[in-house]
Structure formats: structure tokens, C-alpha cells
Short mmCIF file of C-alpha atoms and ligand atoms in Angstrom, two decimals:
data_model
loop_
_atom_site.label_atom_id
_atom_site.label_comp_id
_atom_site.label_asym_id
_atom_site.label_seq_id
_atom_site.Cartn_x
_atom_site.Cartn_y
_atom_site.Cartn_z
CA MET A 510 -0.20 0.02 0.01
CA VAL A 511 2.92 2.43 0.90
CA ALA A 512 4.60 1.62 -2.59
CA ASN A 513 1.12 3.40 -3.92
CA LEU A 514 1.45 6.66 -1.92
CA ILE A 515 5.31 7.11 -3.46
CA GLN A 516 4.42 8.16 -7.08
CA HIS A 517 7.33 10.02 -8.08
CA ASP A 518 5.05 11.85 -10.93
CA PHE A 519 6.95 14.94 -11.57
CA SER A 520 5.18 15.54 -14.80
CA GLY A 521 4.63 19.75 -15.25
CA LYS A 522 6.95 20.38 -12.83
CA ILE A 523 9.86 23.03 -13.31
CA VAL A 524 13.13 21.61 -11.50
CA LEU A 525 16.39 23.52 -10.97
CA ILE A 526 19.43 21.42 -10.07
CA THR A 527 22.43 23.37 -9.23
CA GLY A 528 25.66 21.60 -9.82
CA GLY A 529 24.08 19.30 -12.28
CA SER A 530 27.55 18.40 -13.43
CA GLY A 531 28.25 16.65 -10.20
CA ALA A 532 27.85 13.32 -9.07
CA ILE A 533 24.33 13.85 -7.35
CA GLY A 534 23.38 16.56 -9.35
CA SER A 535 23.84 14.82 -12.61
CA ARG A 536 21.95 11.89 -11.45
CA LEU A 537 19.15 13.91 -10.03
CA LEU A 538 18.58 15.89 -13.49
CA ASN A 539 18.13 12.57 -15.18
CA PHE A 540 15.98 11.38 -12.30
CA PHE A 541 13.75 14.38 -12.84
CA SER A 542 13.80 13.96 -16.29
CA SER A 543 12.88 10.33 -16.62
CA TYR A 544 9.70 11.28 -14.07
CA GLY A 545 8.34 14.10 -16.47
CA ALA A 546 9.57 17.29 -15.33
CA THR A 547 11.23 19.95 -17.15
CA THR A 548 14.81 20.01 -15.76
CA VAL A 549 17.43 22.65 -15.56
CA GLY A 550 20.62 22.11 -14.42
CA THR A 551 23.92 24.26 -13.41
CA TYR A 552 27.23 23.64 -14.15
CA ARG A 553 30.66 25.85 -13.45
CA ASP A 554 33.23 24.01 -15.32
CA GLU A 555 32.56 23.31 -19.17
CA MET A 556 35.02 20.28 -18.92
CA SER A 557 32.47 18.51 -16.24
CA ILE A 558 29.61 18.58 -18.58
CA ASP A 559 31.21 16.28 -21.07
CA ILE A 560 32.68 14.01 -18.28
CA THR A 561 29.35 13.56 -16.22
CA LEU A 562 26.63 14.36 -18.79
CA SER A 563 26.74 12.72 -22.05
CA LYS A 564 24.26 14.42 -24.13
CA PRO A 565 21.41 15.39 -21.93
CA GLU A 566 18.27 15.53 -24.04
CA GLY A 567 15.45 17.90 -22.61
CA ILE A 568 17.90 19.27 -19.96
CA ASP A 569 18.60 22.67 -20.17
CA LEU A 570 22.09 23.37 -18.96
CA PHE A 571 23.66 26.63 -17.79
CA ARG A 572 27.03 27.98 -16.80
CA CYS A 573 26.56 29.63 -13.32
CA ASN A 574 28.86 30.48 -10.37
CA THR A 575 26.54 30.25 -7.51
CA MET A 576 28.92 32.37 -5.66
CA GLU A 577 27.99 35.17 -7.59
CA ASP A 578 25.16 37.02 -7.00
CA ALA A 579 25.13 38.36 -10.78
CA ASP A 580 25.36 35.02 -12.35
CA VAL A 581 22.59 33.79 -10.02
CA THR A 582 19.86 36.42 -10.75
CA SER A 583 20.83 36.19 -14.24
CA LEU A 584 20.25 32.41 -14.16
CA VAL A 585 16.88 32.78 -12.42
CA ASN A 586 15.75 35.36 -14.59
CA THR A 587 16.39 33.22 -17.79
CA ILE A 588 14.47 30.43 -16.17
CA ALA A 589 11.60 32.81 -15.27
CA LYS A 590 11.37 33.93 -18.75
CA LYS A 591 11.46 30.84 -20.47
CA HIS A 592 9.20 28.71 -17.81
CA GLY A 593 7.42 31.28 -15.79
CA ARG A 594 8.31 29.48 -12.27
CA ILE A 595 10.73 27.24 -10.45
CA ASP A 596 8.65 24.46 -8.62
CA ILE A 597 11.40 22.45 -7.10
CA LEU A 598 14.79 23.70 -6.33
CA VAL A 599 17.41 21.04 -5.12
CA ASN A 600 20.91 22.80 -4.26
CA THR A 601 23.57 20.43 -4.61
CA VAL A 602 26.38 22.85 -5.12
CA GLY A 603 29.14 21.97 -2.28
CA GLY A 604 32.48 20.87 -1.56
CA TYR A 605 34.75 19.28 1.20
CA LEU A 606 37.80 20.25 2.73
CA GLY A 607 39.55 17.80 5.45
CA GLY A 608 42.29 16.89 6.51
CA LYS A 609 43.82 19.85 7.93
CA SER A 610 44.09 21.31 11.51
CA VAL A 611 42.57 24.67 12.23
CA VAL A 612 46.00 25.93 12.83
CA ASP A 613 47.22 25.04 9.39
CA LEU A 614 43.77 25.57 7.76
CA GLU A 615 43.99 28.87 5.60
CA GLU A 616 41.48 32.13 5.64
CA GLU A 617 41.10 31.52 2.14
CA GLU A 618 39.97 27.85 2.53
CA TRP A 619 37.84 28.72 5.17
CA ASN A 620 36.18 31.13 2.73
CA LYS A 621 35.97 28.80 -0.02
CA MET A 622 33.93 26.27 2.07
CA PHE A 623 31.73 28.94 3.37
CA GLY A 624 31.19 30.39 0.25
CA LEU A 625 30.42 26.74 -1.56
CA ASN A 626 28.43 25.43 1.23
CA LEU A 627 26.57 28.51 2.58
CA LEU A 628 26.86 31.30 0.38
CA SER A 629 25.62 29.36 -2.51
CA ALA A 630 22.90 28.07 -0.78
CA PHE A 631 21.87 31.74 0.61
CA LEU A 632 21.88 33.23 -2.93
CA ILE A 633 20.02 30.53 -5.00
CA THR A 634 17.64 30.52 -2.05
CA LYS A 635 16.88 34.29 -2.06
CA HIS A 636 16.56 34.49 -5.91
CA VAL A 637 14.37 31.59 -6.38
CA LEU A 638 12.06 31.78 -3.57
CA PRO A 639 10.34 35.00 -4.81
CA LEU A 640 9.05 32.96 -7.77
CA MET A 641 8.01 30.05 -5.34
CA LEU A 642 6.15 32.79 -3.41
CA ARG A 643 4.14 34.18 -6.50
CA SER A 644 3.19 30.75 -7.82
CA GLY A 645 2.10 29.66 -4.21
CA TYR A 646 3.99 26.48 -4.34
CA GLY A 647 7.71 25.17 -3.87
CA LYS A 648 10.07 22.43 -2.79
CA VAL A 649 13.36 23.32 -1.84
CA VAL A 650 16.28 20.76 -0.85
CA HIS A 651 19.61 21.46 0.04
CA ILE A 652 22.64 18.84 0.61
CA SER A 653 24.18 19.57 3.68
CA SER A 654 26.25 16.75 5.67
CA TYR A 655 26.05 14.62 8.71
CA THR A 656 29.40 16.44 9.56
CA GLY A 657 27.23 19.20 9.96
CA VAL A 658 25.81 17.54 13.25
CA SER A 659 29.03 15.70 14.03
CA ALA A 660 31.87 16.81 13.09
CA GLN A 661 34.85 14.13 12.36
CA GLY A 662 37.66 16.57 13.10
CA LEU A 663 40.58 18.13 10.97
CA ASP A 664 37.21 19.48 9.05
CA SER A 665 36.36 22.60 10.93
CA ALA A 666 35.78 24.72 7.80
CA TYR A 667 33.56 21.91 5.85
CA ALA A 668 31.86 21.04 9.21
CA SER A 669 30.97 24.58 10.10
CA SER A 670 29.85 25.46 7.05
CA LYS A 671 27.75 22.49 6.94
CA ALA A 672 26.12 23.28 10.34
CA GLY A 673 25.07 26.85 9.19
CA LEU A 674 23.53 25.34 6.07
CA ILE A 675 21.16 23.37 8.67
CA ARG A 676 20.07 26.47 10.54
CA PHE A 677 19.80 28.21 7.55
CA VAL A 678 17.19 25.74 6.22
CA GLU A 679 15.40 25.83 9.43
CA SER A 680 15.38 29.45 9.27
CA VAL A 681 14.19 30.07 5.68
CA SER A 682 11.66 27.28 6.23
CA LYS A 683 9.82 29.02 8.98
CA GLU A 684 9.71 32.19 6.88
CA VAL A 685 7.75 30.42 4.40
CA LYS A 686 5.55 28.07 6.28
CA ASP A 687 2.51 29.86 5.63
CA TYR A 688 3.09 29.97 1.45
CA ASN A 689 3.04 26.20 0.64
CA ILE A 690 6.59 26.01 0.35
CA THR A 691 8.64 23.34 2.35
CA VAL A 692 12.36 23.87 2.90
CA ASN A 693 14.57 20.72 4.02
CA CYS A 694 18.08 19.19 3.56
CA VAL A 695 19.61 15.98 3.66
CA LEU A 696 22.55 15.01 5.56
CA PRO A 697 24.46 12.08 3.89
CA LEU A 698 28.16 11.14 5.37
CA ILE A 699 30.14 9.34 2.14
CA ILE A 700 28.37 8.75 -0.55
CA ASP A 701 29.85 5.96 -2.97
CA THR A 702 30.77 8.22 -5.69
CA LYS A 703 33.73 7.67 -8.27
CA SER A 704 35.67 10.14 -6.75
CA ASN A 705 35.35 9.01 -3.33
CA ARG A 706 36.30 5.58 -4.39
CA LYS A 707 39.40 7.44 -6.20
CA MET A 708 40.49 9.30 -2.72
CA MET A 709 39.85 6.44 -0.55
CA PRO A 710 40.55 3.09 -2.59
CA ASP A 711 40.95 1.12 0.45
CA ALA A 712 37.76 2.01 2.11
CA ASN A 713 34.86 -0.73 2.13
CA PHE A 714 32.46 1.17 -0.33
CA LYS A 715 29.99 -1.10 0.95
CA HIS A 716 29.36 0.94 3.95
CA TRP A 717 28.89 3.88 2.03
CA VAL A 718 25.61 5.15 0.69
CA LYS A 719 24.49 4.79 -2.93
CA ILE A 720 23.98 7.77 -4.88
CA ASP A 721 20.45 6.31 -5.86
CA GLU A 722 19.84 6.14 -2.34
CA VAL A 723 20.29 9.69 -1.84
CA VAL A 724 18.59 10.70 -4.64
CA LYS A 725 15.25 8.86 -3.44
CA ILE A 726 15.26 10.93 -0.23
CA ILE A 727 15.70 14.14 -2.11
CA ALA A 728 12.92 12.94 -4.49
CA PHE A 729 10.83 12.48 -1.77
CA LEU A 730 11.33 15.80 -0.29
CA SER A 731 10.29 17.16 -3.30
CA SER A 732 7.40 15.31 -4.00
CA ASP A 733 4.00 16.46 -2.40
CA ASP A 734 4.21 12.99 -0.25
CA SER A 735 6.73 15.28 1.98
CA ARG A 736 4.11 18.27 2.54
CA ALA A 737 3.88 18.06 6.14
CA MET A 738 8.00 18.33 6.69
CA THR A 739 9.56 21.50 6.53
CA GLY A 740 12.93 22.36 8.28
CA SER A 741 14.14 19.09 8.51
CA ALA A 742 17.54 17.84 8.66
CA VAL A 743 17.49 14.23 7.13
CA PRO A 744 20.43 11.79 7.81
CA VAL A 745 21.18 9.78 5.24
CA LEU A 746 23.72 7.18 6.34
CA LYS A 747 23.07 3.45 5.77
CA SER A 748 23.23 1.31 2.89
CA THR A 749 22.65 -2.31 2.72
N1 NAP B 1146 29.86 13.20 -2.31
C1 NAP B 1146 30.13 12.75 -0.87
O1 NAP B 1146 30.35 11.85 0.02
C2 NAP B 1146 29.34 13.91 0.12
C3 NAP B 1146 28.92 13.67 1.20
C4 NAP B 1146 28.06 14.76 2.04
C5 NAP B 1146 27.66 15.65 1.47
N2 NAP B 1146 27.63 15.93 0.34
C6 NAP B 1146 27.16 17.40 -0.64
O2 NAP B 1146 26.56 16.69 -1.51
C7 NAP B 1146 26.74 17.67 -2.59
C8 NAP B 1146 27.11 16.92 -3.90
O3 NAP B 1146 28.25 16.25 -3.71
P1 NAP B 1146 28.66 15.74 -5.05
O4 NAP B 1146 29.67 14.43 -4.47
O5 NAP B 1146 27.65 15.62 -6.23
O6 NAP B 1146 30.13 16.71 -5.49
P2 NAP B 1146 30.57 17.34 -6.92
O7 NAP B 1146 30.48 15.71 -7.80
O8 NAP B 1146 31.89 17.59 -6.37
O9 NAP B 1146 29.84 18.01 -7.52
C9 NAP B 1146 29.80 19.63 -7.01
C10 NAP B 1146 29.19 20.48 -8.03
O10 NAP B 1146 29.19 21.62 -7.54
C11 NAP B 1146 29.49 22.46 -8.70
N3 NAP B 1146 30.56 23.49 -8.16
C12 NAP B 1146 31.17 23.74 -7.45
N4 NAP B 1146 31.65 24.69 -7.15
C13 NAP B 1146 30.83 25.57 -7.69
C14 NAP B 1146 30.46 26.84 -8.09
N5 NAP B 1146 31.17 28.20 -7.41
N6 NAP B 1146 29.58 27.52 -8.57
C15 NAP B 1146 28.74 26.74 -9.33
N7 NAP B 1146 28.86 25.21 -9.36
C16 NAP B 1146 29.86 24.87 -8.39
C17 NAP B 1146 30.39 21.96 -9.49
O11 NAP B 1146 30.33 22.28 -10.97
P3 NAP B 1146 31.64 21.64 -11.79
O12 NAP B 1146 31.48 20.33 -11.85
O13 NAP B 1146 31.25 22.43 -12.96
O14 NAP B 1146 33.06 22.07 -11.37
C18 NAP B 1146 29.41 20.33 -9.38
O15 NAP B 1146 28.62 20.35 -10.14
C19 NAP B 1146 27.70 18.73 -2.00
O16 NAP B 1146 26.95 19.75 -1.50
C20 NAP B 1146 28.64 17.96 -0.86
O17 NAP B 1146 29.00 18.73 0.12
C21 NAP B 1146 28.67 15.21 -0.87
#
């Protein structure tokens, strides 16, 4: 019976995936597209499009540095002009920096983590929300990290920026709770991606969560089945 509740029908929805060239973002683009959505993705580096997204059909891709207000403004204006609204925003832009003590950490590295993980989230949310408020509908999902609730050590900039994202999500969700807009985030630990396998070749990959498992949780948070959930930070840790 429960299976009947999870419909995964996104037909007619306008979906924006930031970081569409990344491991999670590219899978999300294909996922939403295959369930009927009009899907728009962003990338930063032209090269990564060729690597992760082979000839995406029916998916619009825009170059956008999500740490730049002008880029984000122009992206959202372009989508608004073409589609009139954005129903679902999944922000996957982010980056990791670990293995460095706070003593050795450079100010530039600290700022980069906060730029990628927090400023980007702020800018994209700030510019997409007015469209959602206008249409009276919206689903926003950010990718934070389990490290945002429990740091591993030697990851102060990453952990603090992801922790900040959790509070950001909670705060914004309360701002828009009366407007049929939900704002949530997911908290994966290590995801089984190509780049993680390359960085940690001796790890037991079986213990890592699969990309598709993260995608399924994001799909739920992007669907009307999760209309009663907002401001949540959902751990996505275990893979079988
Ligand atoms: N992978 C994990 O184990 C893991 C665990 C916990 C949380 N997360 C979080 O999950 C999210 C996605 O992870 P992922 O593994 O898919 O990462 P990824 O493969 O490295 O992808 C990151 C994406 O962000 C884009 N990006 C980077 N800097 C940008 C900028 N300044 N402006 C616009 N786009 C920018 C990249 O674009 P280009 O490819 O064009 O550079 C890429 O599309 C991140 O927020 C990450 O912190 C990941």
C-alpha cells in the first residue's frame, strides 16, 4: 500500500538542480527528467559537463557560479522568462575540505568552504523563493552533510559551513511555512561516488550510501508526499 503513496510523478514541474554536473546533481537531472519534469541544471566548469552528462536530452544547462549574485540573478531570470516559475530547487553545489588542522587552515580555504556550502545556498534560495512565493508552491532541498551535526575532526571549515546550512534551512522554512513552500536538507556522510572511491581506494565501499539512495530521499522531499515536512535535516547514512 505504501508503494502506492510514493508516486514519483513530476510531470509538469519545473525543476532546477544546481551543481548538475556533479555526482549527485547529474543523477538528479536524469531522475527528474525521466519522471516527466522540465529540468534545468547548472555547472561551473565546461569540462565537467562532458564527463558527467553525456548529451542530456531535454535538459537545459547553464553555466553559473553560484557564489556570484549576478550569475544567480541572471540564471533565475532566464528560467523565469522561459518557464514562468520554478517548482522544485535542489541545491547540490558544495565542496569538502578535510585533513587539515584549524592551525594550518588558511583564511582563503575557510572562505571557500563557506562560499561553496553556505553563500551559494543563500544566493540561490534568495533568488528562487520570490518565484515560489508568487506561484504559491515550492519545494527546496539543500544537501548539507552529517558532518554538520557531528564533526569528524580536522574538518572545521567544512563542518561549520554544513552546520550553518542546517540552521539556514530551518530558519527559511519558518519564513515561508504559510506559503505552501517546504525547505529541507539531507545529511549524507560518505556517498559512493567515483571521486570518493578514487580518494579512498582502501575503504569498504559497501558501507557507503549509494547515490540512488540519496536521490530517492531527495525525490521524496521534492514531492507532495512530504508536504508535512519542512525545516528538517534528514540523515542519509546507511546502505545495505
Ligand atoms: N560526495 C559525498 O560523499 C558527500 C557527502 C556529504 C555531502 N555531500 C554534499 O553533496 C553535494 C554534492 O556532492 P557531489 O559528490 O555530487 O559533489 P561534486 O561531484 O563535486 O559536484 C559538485 C557540483 O558543484 C558544482 N560547483 C562547484 N563549485 C561551484 C561554484 N562556485 N558555482 C557553481 N557550481 C559549483 C560543480 O560544478 P563543476 O563540476 O562544473 O565544477 C558540481 O556540479 C555537495 O554539497 C557535497 O558537499 C557530498
